[in-house]
Each structure stands twice: as structure tokens, then as C-alpha cells.
Coordinates of C-alpha atoms and ligand atoms in Angstrom, one line a residue:
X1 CA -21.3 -4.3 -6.6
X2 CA -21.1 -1.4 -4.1
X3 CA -23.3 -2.4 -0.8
X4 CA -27.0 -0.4 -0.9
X5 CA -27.0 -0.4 3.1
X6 CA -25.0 1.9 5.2
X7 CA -22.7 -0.1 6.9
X8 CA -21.9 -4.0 5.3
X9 CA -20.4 -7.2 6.7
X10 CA -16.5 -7.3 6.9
X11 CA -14.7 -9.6 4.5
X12 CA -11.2 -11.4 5.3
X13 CA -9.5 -9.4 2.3
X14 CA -11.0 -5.9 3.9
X15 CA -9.4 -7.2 7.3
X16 CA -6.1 -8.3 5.5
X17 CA -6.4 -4.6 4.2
X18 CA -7.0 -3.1 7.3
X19 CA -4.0 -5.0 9.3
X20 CA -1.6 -3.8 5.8
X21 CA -2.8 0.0 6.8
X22 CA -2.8 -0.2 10.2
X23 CA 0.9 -1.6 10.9
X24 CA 1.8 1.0 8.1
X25 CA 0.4 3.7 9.7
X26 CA 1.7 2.8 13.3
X27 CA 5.4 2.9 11.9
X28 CA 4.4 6.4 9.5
X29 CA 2.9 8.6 11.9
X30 CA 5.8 8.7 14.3
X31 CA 8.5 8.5 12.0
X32 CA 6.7 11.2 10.3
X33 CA 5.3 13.5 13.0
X34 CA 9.7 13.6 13.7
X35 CA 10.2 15.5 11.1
X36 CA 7.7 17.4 10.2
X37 CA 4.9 20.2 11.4
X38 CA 2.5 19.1 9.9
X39 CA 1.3 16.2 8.4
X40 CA -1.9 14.9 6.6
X41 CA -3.9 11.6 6.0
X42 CA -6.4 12.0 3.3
X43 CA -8.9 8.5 3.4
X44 CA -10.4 9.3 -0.1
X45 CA -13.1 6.7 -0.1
X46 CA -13.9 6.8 3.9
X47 CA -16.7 4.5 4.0
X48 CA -19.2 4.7 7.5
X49 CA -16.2 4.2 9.5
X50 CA -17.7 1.0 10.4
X51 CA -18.0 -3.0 9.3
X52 CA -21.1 -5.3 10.6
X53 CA -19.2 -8.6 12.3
X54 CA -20.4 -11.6 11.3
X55 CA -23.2 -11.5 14.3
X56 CA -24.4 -8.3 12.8
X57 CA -22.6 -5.9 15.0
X58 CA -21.1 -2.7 13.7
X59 CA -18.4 -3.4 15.6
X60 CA -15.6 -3.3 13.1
X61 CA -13.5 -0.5 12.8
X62 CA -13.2 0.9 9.2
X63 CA -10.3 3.2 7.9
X64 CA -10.8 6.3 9.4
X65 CA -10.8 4.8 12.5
X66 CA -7.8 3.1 11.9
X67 CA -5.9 5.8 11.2
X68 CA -7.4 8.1 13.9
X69 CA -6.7 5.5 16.7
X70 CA -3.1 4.5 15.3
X71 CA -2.1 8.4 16.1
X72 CA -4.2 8.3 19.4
X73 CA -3.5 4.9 20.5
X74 CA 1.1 6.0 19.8
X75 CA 3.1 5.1 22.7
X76 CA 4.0 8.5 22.6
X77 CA 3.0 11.9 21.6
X78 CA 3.0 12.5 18.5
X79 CA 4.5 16.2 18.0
X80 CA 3.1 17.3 14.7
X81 CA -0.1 18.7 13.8
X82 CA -2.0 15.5 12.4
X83 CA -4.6 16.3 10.0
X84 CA -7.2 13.9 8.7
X85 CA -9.2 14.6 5.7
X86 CA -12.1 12.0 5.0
X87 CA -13.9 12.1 2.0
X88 CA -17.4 9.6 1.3
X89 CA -19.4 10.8 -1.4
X90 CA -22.5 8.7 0.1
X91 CA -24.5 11.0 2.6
X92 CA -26.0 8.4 4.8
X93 CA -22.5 6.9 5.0
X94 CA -21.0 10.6 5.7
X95 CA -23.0 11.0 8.2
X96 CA -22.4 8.0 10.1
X97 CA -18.9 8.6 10.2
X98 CA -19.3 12.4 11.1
X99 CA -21.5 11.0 14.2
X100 CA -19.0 8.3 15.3
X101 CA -15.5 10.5 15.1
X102 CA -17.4 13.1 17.3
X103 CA -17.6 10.4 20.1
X104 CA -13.9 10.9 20.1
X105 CA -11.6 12.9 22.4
X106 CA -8.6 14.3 20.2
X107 CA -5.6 16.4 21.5
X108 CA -5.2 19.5 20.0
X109 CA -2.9 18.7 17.3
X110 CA -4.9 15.5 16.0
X111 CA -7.8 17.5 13.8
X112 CA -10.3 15.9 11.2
X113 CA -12.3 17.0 8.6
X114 CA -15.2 14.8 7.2
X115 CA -16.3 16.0 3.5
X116 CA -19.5 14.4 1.8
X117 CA -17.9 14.8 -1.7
X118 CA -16.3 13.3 -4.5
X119 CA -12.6 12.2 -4.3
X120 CA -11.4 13.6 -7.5
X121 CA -13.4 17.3 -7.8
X122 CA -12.3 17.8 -3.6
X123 CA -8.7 16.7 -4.1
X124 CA -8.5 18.6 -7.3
X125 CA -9.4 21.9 -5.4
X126 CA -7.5 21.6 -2.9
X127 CA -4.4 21.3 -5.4
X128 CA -5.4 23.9 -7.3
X129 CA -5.4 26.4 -4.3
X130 CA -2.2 24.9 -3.4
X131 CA -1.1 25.7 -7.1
X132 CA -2.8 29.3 -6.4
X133 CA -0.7 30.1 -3.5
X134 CA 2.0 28.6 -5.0
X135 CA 2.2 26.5 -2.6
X136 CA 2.7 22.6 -1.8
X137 CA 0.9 19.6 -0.2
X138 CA 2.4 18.7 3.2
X139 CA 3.5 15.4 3.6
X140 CA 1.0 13.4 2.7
X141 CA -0.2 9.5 3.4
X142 CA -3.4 9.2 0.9
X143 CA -5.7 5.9 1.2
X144 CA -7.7 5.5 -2.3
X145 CA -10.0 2.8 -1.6
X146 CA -13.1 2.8 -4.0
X147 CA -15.5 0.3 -5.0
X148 CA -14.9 0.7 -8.8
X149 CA -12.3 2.3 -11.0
X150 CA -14.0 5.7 -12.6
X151 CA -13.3 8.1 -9.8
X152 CA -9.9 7.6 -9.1
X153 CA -8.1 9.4 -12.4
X154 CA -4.1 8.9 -12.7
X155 CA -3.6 12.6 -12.8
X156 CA -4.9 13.1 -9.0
X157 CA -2.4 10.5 -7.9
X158 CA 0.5 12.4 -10.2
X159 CA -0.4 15.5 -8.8
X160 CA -0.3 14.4 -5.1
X161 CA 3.2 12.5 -5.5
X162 CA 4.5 15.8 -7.2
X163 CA 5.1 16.7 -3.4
X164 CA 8.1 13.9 -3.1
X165 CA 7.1 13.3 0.4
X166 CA 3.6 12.3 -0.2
X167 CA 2.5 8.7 -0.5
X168 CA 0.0 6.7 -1.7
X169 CA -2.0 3.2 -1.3
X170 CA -4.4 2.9 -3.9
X171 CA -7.0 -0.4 -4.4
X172 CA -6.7 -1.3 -8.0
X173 CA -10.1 -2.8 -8.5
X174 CA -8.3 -5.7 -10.7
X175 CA -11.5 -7.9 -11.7
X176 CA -14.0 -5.1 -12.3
X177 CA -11.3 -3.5 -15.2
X178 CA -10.4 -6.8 -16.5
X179 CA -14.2 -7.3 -17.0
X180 CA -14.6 -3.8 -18.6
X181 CA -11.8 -3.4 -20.4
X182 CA -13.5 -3.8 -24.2
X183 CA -16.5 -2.3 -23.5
X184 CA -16.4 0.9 -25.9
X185 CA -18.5 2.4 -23.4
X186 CA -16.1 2.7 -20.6
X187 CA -13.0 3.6 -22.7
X188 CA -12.8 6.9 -21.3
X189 CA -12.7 6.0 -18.0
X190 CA -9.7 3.7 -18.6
X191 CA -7.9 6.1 -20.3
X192 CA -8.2 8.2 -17.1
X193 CA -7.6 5.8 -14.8
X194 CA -4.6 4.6 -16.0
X195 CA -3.3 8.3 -18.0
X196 CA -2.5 6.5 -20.9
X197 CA -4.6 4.8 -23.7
X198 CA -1.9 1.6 -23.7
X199 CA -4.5 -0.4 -21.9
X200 CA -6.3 -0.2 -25.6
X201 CA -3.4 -3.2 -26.4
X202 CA -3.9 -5.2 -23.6
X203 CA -7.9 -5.5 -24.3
X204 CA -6.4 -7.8 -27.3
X205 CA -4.8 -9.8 -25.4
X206 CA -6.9 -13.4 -24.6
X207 CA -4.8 -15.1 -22.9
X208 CA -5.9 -14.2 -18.7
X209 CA -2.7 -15.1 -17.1
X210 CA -1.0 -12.8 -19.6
X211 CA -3.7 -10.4 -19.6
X212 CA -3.5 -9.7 -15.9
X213 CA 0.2 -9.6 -15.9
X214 CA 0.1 -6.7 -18.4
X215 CA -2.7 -4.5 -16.8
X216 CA -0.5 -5.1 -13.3
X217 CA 2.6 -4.7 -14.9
X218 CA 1.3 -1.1 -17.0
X219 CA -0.5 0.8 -13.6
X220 CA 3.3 -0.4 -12.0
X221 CA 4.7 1.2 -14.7
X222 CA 2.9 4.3 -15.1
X223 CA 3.1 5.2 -11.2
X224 CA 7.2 4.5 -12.1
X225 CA 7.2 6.2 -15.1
X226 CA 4.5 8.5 -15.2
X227 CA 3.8 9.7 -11.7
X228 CA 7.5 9.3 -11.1
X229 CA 7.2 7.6 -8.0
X230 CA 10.5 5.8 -7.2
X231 CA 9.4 2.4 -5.3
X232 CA 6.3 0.5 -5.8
X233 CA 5.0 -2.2 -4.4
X234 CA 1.5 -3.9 -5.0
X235 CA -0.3 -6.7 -3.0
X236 CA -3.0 -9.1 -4.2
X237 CA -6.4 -9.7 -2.5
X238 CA -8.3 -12.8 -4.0
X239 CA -11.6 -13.7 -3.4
X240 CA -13.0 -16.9 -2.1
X241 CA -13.9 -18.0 -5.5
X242 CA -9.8 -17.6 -6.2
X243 CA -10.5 -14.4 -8.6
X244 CA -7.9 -11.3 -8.0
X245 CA -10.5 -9.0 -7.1
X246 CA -8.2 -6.3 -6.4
X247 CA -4.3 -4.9 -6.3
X248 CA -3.0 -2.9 -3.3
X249 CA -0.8 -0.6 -5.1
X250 CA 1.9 1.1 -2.5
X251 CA 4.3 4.4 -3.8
X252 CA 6.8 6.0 -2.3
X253 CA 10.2 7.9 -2.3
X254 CA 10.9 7.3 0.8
X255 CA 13.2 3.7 0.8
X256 CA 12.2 4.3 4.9
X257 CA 8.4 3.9 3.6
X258 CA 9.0 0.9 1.4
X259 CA 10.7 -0.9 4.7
X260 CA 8.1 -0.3 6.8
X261 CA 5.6 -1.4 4.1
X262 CA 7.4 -4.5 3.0
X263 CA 7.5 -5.1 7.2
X264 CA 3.3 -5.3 6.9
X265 CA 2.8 -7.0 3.5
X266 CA 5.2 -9.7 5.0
X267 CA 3.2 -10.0 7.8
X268 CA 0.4 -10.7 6.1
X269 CA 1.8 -12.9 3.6
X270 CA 4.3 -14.4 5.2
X271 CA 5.6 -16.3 2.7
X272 CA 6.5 -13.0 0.9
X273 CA 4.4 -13.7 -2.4
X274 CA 3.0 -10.4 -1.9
X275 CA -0.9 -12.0 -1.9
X276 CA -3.8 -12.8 0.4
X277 CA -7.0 -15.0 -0.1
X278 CA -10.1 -15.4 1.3
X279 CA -9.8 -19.3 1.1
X280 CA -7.0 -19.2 3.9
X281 CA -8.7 -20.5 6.9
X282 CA -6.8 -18.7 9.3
X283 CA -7.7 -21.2 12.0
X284 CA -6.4 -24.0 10.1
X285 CA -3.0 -25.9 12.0
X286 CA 0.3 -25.2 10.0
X287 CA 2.6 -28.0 10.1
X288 CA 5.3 -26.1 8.3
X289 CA 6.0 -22.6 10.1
X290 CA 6.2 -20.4 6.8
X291 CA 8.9 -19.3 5.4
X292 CA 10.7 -16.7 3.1
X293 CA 12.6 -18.4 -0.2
X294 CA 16.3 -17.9 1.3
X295 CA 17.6 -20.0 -1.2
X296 CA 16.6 -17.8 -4.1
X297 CA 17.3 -14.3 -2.4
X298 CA 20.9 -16.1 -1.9
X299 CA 21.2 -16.7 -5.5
X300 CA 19.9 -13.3 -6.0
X301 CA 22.4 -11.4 -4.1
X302 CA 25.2 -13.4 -5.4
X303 CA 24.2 -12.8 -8.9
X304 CA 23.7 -9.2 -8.4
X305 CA 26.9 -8.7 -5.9
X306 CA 29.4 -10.9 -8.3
X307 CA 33.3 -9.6 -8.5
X308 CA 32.4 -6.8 -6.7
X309 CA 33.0 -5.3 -3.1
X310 CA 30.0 -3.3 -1.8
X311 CA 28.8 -1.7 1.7
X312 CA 26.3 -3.4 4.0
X313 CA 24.0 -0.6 3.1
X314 CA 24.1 -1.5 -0.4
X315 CA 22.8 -5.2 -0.4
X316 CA 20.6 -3.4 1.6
X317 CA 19.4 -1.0 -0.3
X318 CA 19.1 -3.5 -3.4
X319 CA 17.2 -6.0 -1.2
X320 CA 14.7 -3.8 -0.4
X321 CA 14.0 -1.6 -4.1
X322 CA 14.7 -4.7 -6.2
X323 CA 13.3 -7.8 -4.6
X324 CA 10.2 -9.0 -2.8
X325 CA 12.7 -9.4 0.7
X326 CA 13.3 -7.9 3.6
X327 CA 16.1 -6.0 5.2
X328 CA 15.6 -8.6 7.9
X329 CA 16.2 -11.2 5.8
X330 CA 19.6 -10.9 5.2
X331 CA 21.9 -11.1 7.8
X332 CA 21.8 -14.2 9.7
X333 CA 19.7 -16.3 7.1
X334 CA 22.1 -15.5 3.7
X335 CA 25.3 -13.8 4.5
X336 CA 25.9 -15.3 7.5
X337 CA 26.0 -19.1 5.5
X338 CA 27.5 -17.7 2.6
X339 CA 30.3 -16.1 5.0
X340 CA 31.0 -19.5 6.4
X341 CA 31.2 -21.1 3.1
X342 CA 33.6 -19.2 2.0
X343 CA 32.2 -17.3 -0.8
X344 CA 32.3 -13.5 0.6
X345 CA 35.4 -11.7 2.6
X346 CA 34.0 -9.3 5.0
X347 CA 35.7 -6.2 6.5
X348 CA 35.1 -3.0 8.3
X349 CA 33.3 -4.7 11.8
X350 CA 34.8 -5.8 14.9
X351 CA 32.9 -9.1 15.5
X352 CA 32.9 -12.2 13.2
X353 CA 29.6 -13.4 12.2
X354 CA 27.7 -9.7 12.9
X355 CA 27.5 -7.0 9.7
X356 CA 26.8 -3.8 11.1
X357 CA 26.1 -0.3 9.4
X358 CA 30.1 0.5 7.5
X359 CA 30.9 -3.6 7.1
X360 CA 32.0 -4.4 3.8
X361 CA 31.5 -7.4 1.7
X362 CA 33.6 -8.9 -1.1
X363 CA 31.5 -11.1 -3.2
X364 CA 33.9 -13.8 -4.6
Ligands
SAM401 C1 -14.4 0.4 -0.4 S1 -15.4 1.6 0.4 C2 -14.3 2.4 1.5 C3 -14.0 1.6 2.7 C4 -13.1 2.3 3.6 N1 -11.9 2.9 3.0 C5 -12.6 1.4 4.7 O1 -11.6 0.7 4.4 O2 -13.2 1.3 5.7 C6 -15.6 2.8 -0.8 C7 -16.4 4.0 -0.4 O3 -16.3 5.0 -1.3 C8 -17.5 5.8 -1.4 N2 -17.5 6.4 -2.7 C9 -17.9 6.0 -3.9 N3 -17.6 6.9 -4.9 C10 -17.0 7.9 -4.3 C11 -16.3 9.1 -4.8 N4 -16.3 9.4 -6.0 N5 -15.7 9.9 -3.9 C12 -15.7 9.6 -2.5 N6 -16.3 8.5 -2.0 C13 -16.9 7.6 -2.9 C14 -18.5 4.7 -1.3 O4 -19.8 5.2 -0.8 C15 -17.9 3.8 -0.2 O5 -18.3 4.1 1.1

């Protein structure tokens, strides 16, 4: 249920949220602001821009403020124009977040504009000027974070990653559809959420392990397929009652974007099943540092890689589209063992045991 109040307490899956968007948007921004003019971060549920702690202090920094301080808080200056929209349909919210961003001091090219609205009517004018003027969105990091699942409809999200440089991170409120999904009532909303009415088979399906599986797999799908995004990745937030209450759903074209979001997901799960839950008790001893399944990303590559001789960049590439892993995970912890064991020849580098950009690698 959406909190009455203004500003609510801070849960451990918001937080795992916020790290997920902050360490994303720490590595965007500058990479970004490099090669661009102009860039823009739309927050399409903004929220009060603040969280209660758990001594009742709104002391917590919600997502405009997140983003806001990752561009002011860079190392260095960021040389594009920076352009935040924030959109909260709530007006006591709205307000609160107008008065707290104009406590802030922001260079001249960081600039903000706060709109008490609804996501879908404000983004769908401001693509049909675009459309107009024949024009396009600039480069684009949108945060889609509502409560529930009727104001977010799958053609906004097509239309925004029709600009191949914008990206998205949506919250797929999991439970709440699951609940819904064969209540007559709401069938219109689904078929807008998802932009297709093949949900309609999955409200057959009984089984829940299945049933989840299948509405993941078909938002996945239609972001592939559909919106033609070219990598997705999702996260999953569960609740302290171990329900999935929601999916993080990450798109990009960028394979420079899927790095640097794999690089926070991982972080967060650092095991690298791509989850979080509330019932982690962060201040709980580990007796086991945690860590990624080597073993099966060896047997991956070596499946994949079989009989043939490919470039560094292209395990690379593979690692990072196709599997949950990182770039960082394959050097020293699979090829390096595999080299010494004798099943991959490696050429093109100067020093044994290193695989620099241009090295290639004979799978045996
Ligand atoms: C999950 S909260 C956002 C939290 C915020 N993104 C953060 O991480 O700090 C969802 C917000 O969306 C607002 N909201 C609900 N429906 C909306 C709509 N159609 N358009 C814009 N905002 C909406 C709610 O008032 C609420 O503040």
C-alpha cells in the first residue's frame, strides 16, 4: 500500500535500491557528460526526496537527491549540461522535494525541474513535442519507481529507448501483479503495462514458481523484443516475509552501461544471484567471504568458446551480454587456471599469465 504520510521510514530493499542507483549513476554521469552536451535524468516517481531513519529523522536521502549529489559530489567537473526532471504526482510530496532541492547550490550546468504531475501524461508530452520538432530525446538515464503498476505503460518506456542512447531502470512491482493478475477488473492495466495481452496465459498458470518465472521472463522479453532494447538485466528485492515484492528491470544499448550496472548489482549481491532480501542481517559475521560460481562460468566459457580461436574482447563481450558475470571475473580466476592446465593456447601478448586488449585464445 502507498504510504498516507509525506515522508515514510526507509526499508533495507529501498537502501539496496538506492546503493544499485547511486554506484550506477556515479560511473554514468561522467562517462556520459564525455560525450555528450547535454544529458538528462528523468526520476519519474520522485517521492519527498526524503526517508524517516529508523529514530524518525528525515534524514535519508531519497532519489532525487541521489542523483543530484552523485553529479555534485564528481571528483571532477562534469562538462555537460545536466538536466534533472522530477516528476511526483502527490503535492504535499512535490512540495517537499521543491523546498529541499532549493537548499542546494548547483553550478550552472546542473539544472532541475520539479513537476507535480503524472509520469505517463508529462513524459508523453514531452515526446510528442519532440516528435513535433522532429526532434529526439537527449541521452537519457530514466528512474521509474512507482508504488503500483498502472501508471507506468510499456509504450512510454518504447518510446524513450527509441533514442538508442537512453536507458532505463524500471521497479517491476512483482507481488502486487501477481496478486492482480485475474482480476477482470484490472485487465486493462496489464495489457498496458506489459504492451501485450500474453500475460492473459500466464494468469492460468497455478503453479507460483512457474508463474513468476513467466511474468519475469515475458516483461524481459518484451523490453528485448518489443522495446528493442539490446541488454537487460533485472534484480530481485524480497521482502522480510521472503515474497519477491519487486524486480529492478535495467535496459540498455550501451554494453559500457551493462558493465557498469552488473559492477553495482554485484556489489549488492555479491554472490552474483542478481537478488537482495530484507532477512539479510547485514551485521551478521560471514564465515565464508562470498563468492562468484567460477566453476560454472569456467564451464560456461569453455562450452561456449569450444574448437574455436576468439579475441579477449570476445569472451568479453559474451561474459557480460550472456551470463550473470563480470568482466572482472575472468582473467585471473578462469583463464588464468585453464591456461595452466593446458586447455587454451594464447597468443597476441607479451607476458605469460596477463591477457590484455588484442590477446587471443584457442579454446582446445
Ligand atoms: C516508490 S515512491 C518513489 C520513491 C523515490 N523514487 C525514491 O527512490 O526516493 C513512488 C512515488 O510515486 C508517486 N506517484 C504515484 N503515482 C504517480 C504518477 N502517476 N506519476 C508520478 N508520481 C506518482 C507517489 O506519490 C510516490 O511518491
Amino acid at each position: 500500500m502507498p504510504p498516507i504520510q509525506t515522508i515514510w521510514h526507509i526499508e533495507p530493499h529501498t537502501q539496496a535500491k538506492h546503493a544499485i542507483l547511486e554506484r550506477y549513476l556515479k560511473a554514468w554521469l561522467p562517462i556520459m557528460s564525455r560525450w555528450n552536451g547535454r544529458i538528462l535524468y528523468i526520476d519519474g516517481f520522485a517521492g519527498p526526496g526524503k526517508y524517516l531513519d529508523k529514530n524518525n529523522r528525515p534524514i535519508i536521502d531519497g532519489s532525487p537527491l541521489i542523483a543530484i549529489n552523485a553529479a555534485l559530489k564528481h571528483k571532477l567537473p562534469l562538462h555537460a549540461e545536466i538536466v534533472f526532471i522530477f516528476i511526483e504526482l502527490d503535492p504535499r510530496q512535490c512540495e517537499h522535494l521543491k523546498n529541499l532541492l532549493t537548499q542546494i547550490n548547483l553550478p550552472n550546468n546542473l539544472k532541475y525541474e520539479v513537476m507535480c504531475e503524472k509520469f505517463d501524461e508529462t513524459l508523453s508530452s514531452i515526446l510528442n513535442y519532440l516528435d513535433e520538432q522532429n526532434k529526439q530525446l537527449a541521452p537519457t538515464f530514466a528512474f521509474i519507481d512507482p508504488f503500483g503498476y498502472s501508471d507506468t505503460p510499456f509504450s512510454i518506456i518504447k518510446r524513450i529507448m527509441k533514442t538508442k542512447k537512453c536507458e532505463v531502470l524500471i521497479t517491476f512491482m512483482y507481488k502486487d501483479i501477481n496478486r492482480f493478475l485475474n482480476d477482470p477488473d484490472k485487465a486493462l492495466h496489464f495489457d498496458s503495462l506489459f504492451g501485450t495481452d500474453q500475460w492473459r496465459s500466464i494468469a492460468q498458470v497455478n503453479n507460483s514458481r512457474e508463474r513468476k518465472r513467466q511474468i519475469h521472463e515475458l516483461y524481459h522479453r518484451q523490453l528485448k523484443e518489443e522495446a528493442k532494447v539490446k541488454y537487460v538485466r533485472s534484480f530481485e528485492m524480497i521482502n522480510e516475509f521472503n515474497q519477491t515484492i519487486y524486480f529492478l528491470y535495467f535496459g540498455t544499448n550501451s554494453l559500457d552501461g551493462l558493465k557498469q550496472m552488473k559492477a553495482a548489482m554485484w556489489k549488492i549481491d555479491p554472490y552474483g544471484a542478481f537478488r537482495f532480501s530484507d532477512r539479510t542481517d547485514p551485521n551478521q559475521a560471514v564465515l565464508f567471504e562470498p563468492e562468484p560460481n567460477f566453476i560454472l562460468l569456467e564451464k560456461t566459457i569453455l562450452t561456449q568458446f569450444k574448437g574455436k580461436t576468439v579475441s579477449i574482447e570476445e569472451i568479453e563481450r559474451f561474459v557480460l551480454a550472456e551470463t550473470a558475470f563480470r568482466e572482472t571475473h575472468i582473467r585471473n580466476p578462469i583463464l588464468k587456471p585453464t591456461e595452466n592446465a593446458g586447455k587454451i593456447g594464447v597468443s597476441g601478448r607479451t607476458r605469460k599469465g596477463t591477457y590484455p586488449q588484442g590477446t587471443v585464445i584457442q579454446f582446445f
